[in-house]
Amino acid sequence: VVLMFSGQGSQHLGMGHDLYTTSPVYAETFDTVCEAVDPHLDRPLKSVVFGDDAELLNNTRYAQPALFALQTALYRLLEHHGITPDHLIGHSIGELTAAHLAGLWTLADTAKLITARARLMASLPTGGAMLTAHTTKETLRPIIESRHETVAIAATNAPNSTVLSGDRTTLEHITSDLNEQGIKYQWLKVSHAFHSPLMDPILDQFQEVAASLTYHPTTIPITSNRTASTTTPDQLNDPGYWAGHIRDTVRFHDGLTYLHQTHHPGLYLEIGPRPTLTTLTHQTLPTTPTIQPTLNPK
């Protein structure tokens, strides 16, 4: 059993509300996580998630802790019903949730780290952008090679789903190349260029926060976004690993391929507010026995 934790962009207003009102296990965990993150936020997280301001929830400062709260509560609910994972994999911020649930950090330390990550990312100047190109990373590398100082491959999500991130003006020039080659693409609704050189100014500050935490042995293997293989204790316990996690490519497609070929899981279960990784997993592993989301918006 593989549990997959989705990243920023999967959040939506009211996510998990039906579970919150019907499942005491979910509600108790969600409230506990909110109590841990609220001291680091300007307003209570629950009021943002269950409120009516989509723009506020989509702000990085709230989106990342909101996903952490929902995913942690979902995990505890599944655990309550006897579902235990053999492997964990997250997408960007989802890997931090996975690390917490595997035992790497306490709830208090994880709340401190995730809210710092969200705050620092949101503090960067605007002007960054991201787009998904429906092609391979090998096709895109020659296109961005001369622009590597301002644009990077932010994520390899599926065989023909690759995310570019960086300076918007540079990306607009790149779309001309994509159009010439007949490569389809979509702009993503983001405020900043995550996993790109534009993240560099906050990495040292984030590493300082990560270095202030206490690290513990993990109990569940985690497949790394950075290496696309099982994380080692040295990696997990290194604050520099988590700082680089903000900047480096999210190798979700490669990580899934590694899990499939090495461990042959029978169930991939997405832990998140809507099916996002489920779709990418179907595209990557079409013969996998079972790929299942946990939540779906009405």
Coordinates of N, CA, C and O in Angstrom, one line a residue, residues 63-148:
A63 N -2.5 28.0 2.1 CA -2.7 26.7 1.3 C -1.9 25.6 1.9 O -2.4 24.5 2.0
Q64 N -0.6 25.8 2.1 CA 0.3 24.7 2.6 C -0.1 24.2 4.0 O -0.3 23.0 4.1
P65 N -0.3 25.0 5.0 CA -0.7 24.4 6.3 C -2.1 23.8 6.2 O -2.4 22.9 6.9
A66 N -3.0 24.4 5.3 CA -4.3 23.8 5.2 C -4.3 22.4 4.6 O -4.9 21.4 5.1
L67 N -3.4 22.1 3.6 CA -3.2 20.8 3.1 C -2.6 19.9 4.1 O -3.0 18.7 4.3
F68 N -1.7 20.4 4.9 CA -1.1 19.6 6.0 C -2.1 19.1 7.0 O -2.2 18.0 7.4
A69 N -3.0 20.1 7.4 CA -4.1 19.7 8.3 C -5.0 18.7 7.8 O -5.3 17.7 8.5
L70 N -5.5 18.9 6.6 CA -6.4 17.9 6.0 C -5.8 16.5 5.8 O -6.4 15.5 6.1
Q71 N -4.6 16.5 5.3 CA -3.9 15.2 5.0 C -3.6 14.5 6.3 O -3.7 13.2 6.3
T72 N -3.2 15.2 7.3 CA -2.9 14.5 8.6 C -4.2 13.9 9.2 O -4.2 12.8 9.7
A73 N -5.3 14.7 9.1 CA -6.6 14.2 9.6 C -7.1 13.0 8.8 O -7.6 12.0 9.4
L74 N -6.9 13.0 7.5 CA -7.3 11.9 6.6 C -6.5 10.7 7.0 O -7.0 9.5 7.1
Y75 N -5.2 10.9 7.2 CA -4.3 9.8 7.5 C -4.7 9.1 8.8 O -4.8 7.9 8.9
R76 N -5.0 9.9 9.8 CA -5.4 9.4 11.1 C -6.8 8.6 11.0 O -7.0 7.6 11.7
L77 N -7.6 9.1 10.2 CA -8.9 8.4 10.0 C -8.7 7.1 9.3 O -9.3 6.1 9.7
L78 N -7.9 7.0 8.3 CA -7.6 5.7 7.7 C -6.9 4.8 8.6 O -7.2 3.6 8.7
E79 N -6.0 5.3 9.4 CA -5.3 4.5 10.4 C -6.3 4.0 11.5 O -6.2 2.8 11.9
H80 N -7.3 4.8 11.8 CA -8.3 4.3 12.8 C -9.1 3.1 12.2 O -9.5 2.3 13.0
H81 N -9.2 3.1 10.9 CA -10.0 2.0 10.2 C -9.0 0.9 9.8 O -9.5 0.0 9.1
G82 N -7.8 0.9 10.3 CA -6.9 -0.3 10.0 C -6.1 -0.2 8.8 O -5.5 -1.3 8.4
I83 N -6.1 0.9 8.1 CA -5.3 1.0 6.8 C -4.0 1.5 7.1 O -3.8 2.7 7.6
T84 N -3.0 0.7 6.9 CA -1.6 1.1 7.2 C -0.7 1.1 6.0 O -0.8 0.1 5.2
P85 N 0.1 2.1 5.7 CA 0.8 2.1 4.5 C 2.2 1.4 4.6 O 2.7 1.3 5.7
D86 N 2.7 0.9 3.5 CA 4.0 0.3 3.4 C 5.0 1.3 2.9 O 6.2 1.2 3.2
H87 N 4.5 2.3 2.1 CA 5.4 3.4 1.6 C 4.6 4.7 1.5 O 3.4 4.6 1.3
L88 N 5.3 5.8 1.6 CA 4.7 7.1 1.5 C 5.5 7.8 0.4 O 6.7 7.7 0.2
I89 N 4.7 8.6 -0.4 CA 5.3 9.6 -1.4 C 4.4 10.8 -1.4 O 3.2 10.8 -1.3
G90 N 5.1 12.0 -1.4 CA 4.4 13.2 -1.4 C 4.8 14.0 -2.6 O 5.8 13.8 -3.2
H91 N 4.0 15.0 -2.9 CA 4.3 15.9 -4.0 C 4.6 17.3 -3.4 O 3.7 18.0 -2.9
S92 N 5.9 17.7 -3.4 CA 6.3 19.0 -2.9 C 5.9 19.1 -1.4 O 6.4 18.3 -0.6
I93 N 5.0 20.0 -1.0 CA 4.6 20.1 0.4 C 4.1 18.8 1.0 O 4.2 18.5 2.2
G94 N 3.6 17.9 0.1 CA 3.1 16.6 0.6 C 4.1 15.7 1.2 O 3.8 14.9 2.0
E95 N 5.4 15.9 0.7 CA 6.5 15.1 1.3 C 6.8 15.5 2.8 O 7.2 14.7 3.6
L96 N 6.5 16.8 3.1 CA 6.7 17.2 4.5 C 5.6 16.6 5.4 O 5.9 16.1 6.5
T97 N 4.4 16.5 4.9 CA 3.4 15.8 5.6 C 3.7 14.4 5.8 O 3.6 13.8 6.9
A98 N 4.2 13.7 4.8 CA 4.6 12.3 4.8 C 5.7 12.1 5.9 O 5.7 11.2 6.7
A99 N 6.6 13.0 5.9 CA 7.8 12.9 6.9 C 7.2 13.0 8.3 O 7.7 12.3 9.2
H100 N 6.3 13.9 8.5 CA 5.7 14.0 9.9 C 5.0 12.7 10.3 O 5.2 12.2 11.4
L101 N 4.2 12.2 9.4 CA 3.4 11.0 9.7 C 4.3 9.8 9.8 O 3.9 8.8 10.5
A102 N 5.5 9.8 9.2 CA 6.4 8.7 9.4 C 7.2 8.9 10.7 O 8.0 8.0 11.0
G103 N 7.1 10.0 11.4 CA 7.7 10.1 12.7 C 8.9 11.0 12.7 O 9.5 11.1 13.8
L104 N 9.2 11.7 11.6 CA 10.5 12.5 11.6 C 10.4 13.7 12.5 O 11.4 14.0 13.2
W105 N 9.3 14.4 12.5 CA 9.2 15.6 13.4 C 7.9 15.4 14.2 O 6.9 14.8 13.8
T106 N 7.9 16.1 15.4 CA 6.6 16.2 16.2 C 5.7 17.1 15.5 O 6.0 17.8 14.5
L107 N 4.4 17.1 15.9 CA 3.4 18.0 15.3 C 3.8 19.5 15.5 O 3.7 20.3 14.5
A108 N 4.3 19.8 16.7 CA 4.7 21.2 16.9 C 5.8 21.6 16.0 O 5.8 22.7 15.4
D109 N 6.8 20.8 15.8 CA 8.0 21.1 14.9 C 7.5 21.2 13.5 O 8.0 22.0 12.7
T110 N 6.6 20.2 13.1 CA 6.2 20.3 11.7 C 5.4 21.5 11.4 O 5.5 22.1 10.3
A111 N 4.5 21.9 12.3 CA 3.7 23.1 12.2 C 4.7 24.3 12.0 O 4.4 25.2 11.2
K112 N 5.7 24.4 12.8 CA 6.7 25.5 12.7 C 7.4 25.5 11.3 O 7.5 26.5 10.7
L113 N 7.7 24.3 10.8 CA 8.4 24.2 9.6 C 7.5 24.5 8.4 O 7.9 25.3 7.5
I114 N 6.4 23.9 8.3 CA 5.5 24.1 7.2 C 5.0 25.6 7.1 O 4.9 26.2 6.0
T115 N 4.7 26.2 8.2 CA 4.2 27.6 8.2 C 5.4 28.5 7.8 O 5.2 29.5 7.1
A116 N 6.6 28.2 8.2 CA 7.8 29.0 7.8 C 8.0 28.8 6.3 O 8.3 29.8 5.6
R117 N 7.9 27.6 5.8 CA 8.0 27.4 4.4 C 7.0 28.2 3.6 O 7.3 28.9 2.6
A118 N 5.7 28.2 4.0 CA 4.7 28.9 3.3 C 4.9 30.4 3.4 O 4.7 31.1 2.4
R119 N 5.3 30.9 4.6 CA 5.5 32.3 4.8 C 6.6 32.8 3.9 O 6.5 33.9 3.3
L120 N 7.7 32.1 3.9 CA 8.9 32.5 3.2 C 8.6 32.5 1.7 O 9.0 33.4 0.9
M121 N 8.0 31.4 1.2 CA 7.6 31.4 -0.2 C 6.7 32.5 -0.6 O 6.9 33.2 -1.7
A122 N 5.7 32.8 0.2 CA 4.8 33.9 -0.1 C 5.4 35.3 0.0 O 4.9 36.2 -0.6
S123 N 6.5 35.4 0.7 CA 7.2 36.7 0.9 C 8.0 37.1 -0.3 O 8.4 38.3 -0.4
L124 N 8.3 36.2 -1.2 CA 9.1 36.5 -2.4 C 8.4 37.4 -3.3 O 7.2 37.4 -3.4
P125 N 9.1 38.2 -4.1 CA 8.5 39.1 -5.1 C 7.7 38.4 -6.1 O 8.0 37.2 -6.4
T126 N 6.6 39.0 -6.5 CA 5.8 38.4 -7.6 C 6.5 38.5 -8.9 O 7.5 39.2 -9.0
G127 N 5.9 38.0 -9.9 CA 6.6 38.0 -11.2 C 7.0 36.7 -11.7 O 7.5 36.5 -12.9
G128 N 6.9 35.7 -10.9 CA 7.2 34.3 -11.3 C 5.9 33.6 -11.9 O 4.8 34.1 -11.6
A129 N 6.1 32.6 -12.6 CA 5.0 31.9 -13.2 C 5.3 30.4 -13.4 O 6.5 30.0 -13.3
M130 N 4.3 29.6 -13.7 CA 4.5 28.2 -13.9 C 3.6 27.7 -15.0 O 2.5 28.3 -15.1
L131 N 4.0 26.7 -15.8 CA 3.1 26.2 -16.8 C 3.4 24.7 -16.9 O 4.5 24.2 -16.7
T132 N 2.4 23.9 -17.3 CA 2.5 22.5 -17.6 C 2.6 22.3 -19.1 O 1.7 22.7 -19.8
A133 N 3.7 21.7 -19.5 CA 3.9 21.4 -20.9 C 3.6 19.9 -21.1 O 4.1 19.1 -20.3
H134 N 2.8 19.6 -22.1 CA 2.5 18.2 -22.4 C 3.5 17.5 -23.2 O 3.3 17.2 -24.4
T135 N 4.7 17.3 -22.6 CA 5.8 16.6 -23.3 C 6.8 16.1 -22.2 O 6.5 16.3 -21.0
T136 N 7.9 15.6 -22.7 CA 8.8 15.0 -21.7 C 9.9 16.0 -21.3 O 10.1 17.1 -21.9
K137 N 10.5 15.7 -20.2 CA 11.6 16.6 -19.7 C 12.7 16.6 -20.7 O 13.4 17.7 -20.9
E138 N 13.0 15.5 -21.4 CA 14.1 15.5 -22.4 C 13.8 16.5 -23.5 O 14.7 17.1 -24.1
T139 N 12.5 16.6 -23.9 CA 12.2 17.6 -25.0 C 12.4 19.0 -24.5 O 12.8 19.9 -25.3
L140 N 12.1 19.3 -23.3 CA 12.2 20.6 -22.8 C 13.6 21.1 -22.4 O 13.9 22.3 -22.5
R141 N 14.5 20.2 -22.1 CA 15.8 20.6 -21.6 C 16.5 21.5 -22.6 O 17.1 22.5 -22.3
P142 N 16.6 21.1 -23.9 CA 17.2 22.0 -24.9 C 16.6 23.4 -25.0 O 17.3 24.4 -25.3
I143 N 15.3 23.4 -24.8 CA 14.6 24.7 -24.9 C 14.9 25.6 -23.8 O 15.0 26.9 -24.0
I144 N 15.1 25.1 -22.6 CA 15.4 26.0 -21.4 C 16.9 26.1 -21.1 O 17.3 26.8 -20.2
E145 N 17.7 25.4 -21.8 CA 19.1 25.3 -21.4 C 19.8 26.7 -21.3 O 20.5 26.9 -20.4
S146 N 19.5 27.5 -22.3 CA 20.2 28.9 -22.2 C 19.5 29.8 -21.3 O 19.9 30.9 -21.1
R147 N 18.4 29.4 -20.7 CA 17.7 30.2 -19.7 C 17.7 29.7 -18.3 O 16.8 30.0 -17.5
H148 N 18.6 28.8 -18.0 CA 18.6 28.1 -16.7 C 18.7 29.0 -15.5 O 18.4 28.6 -14.4

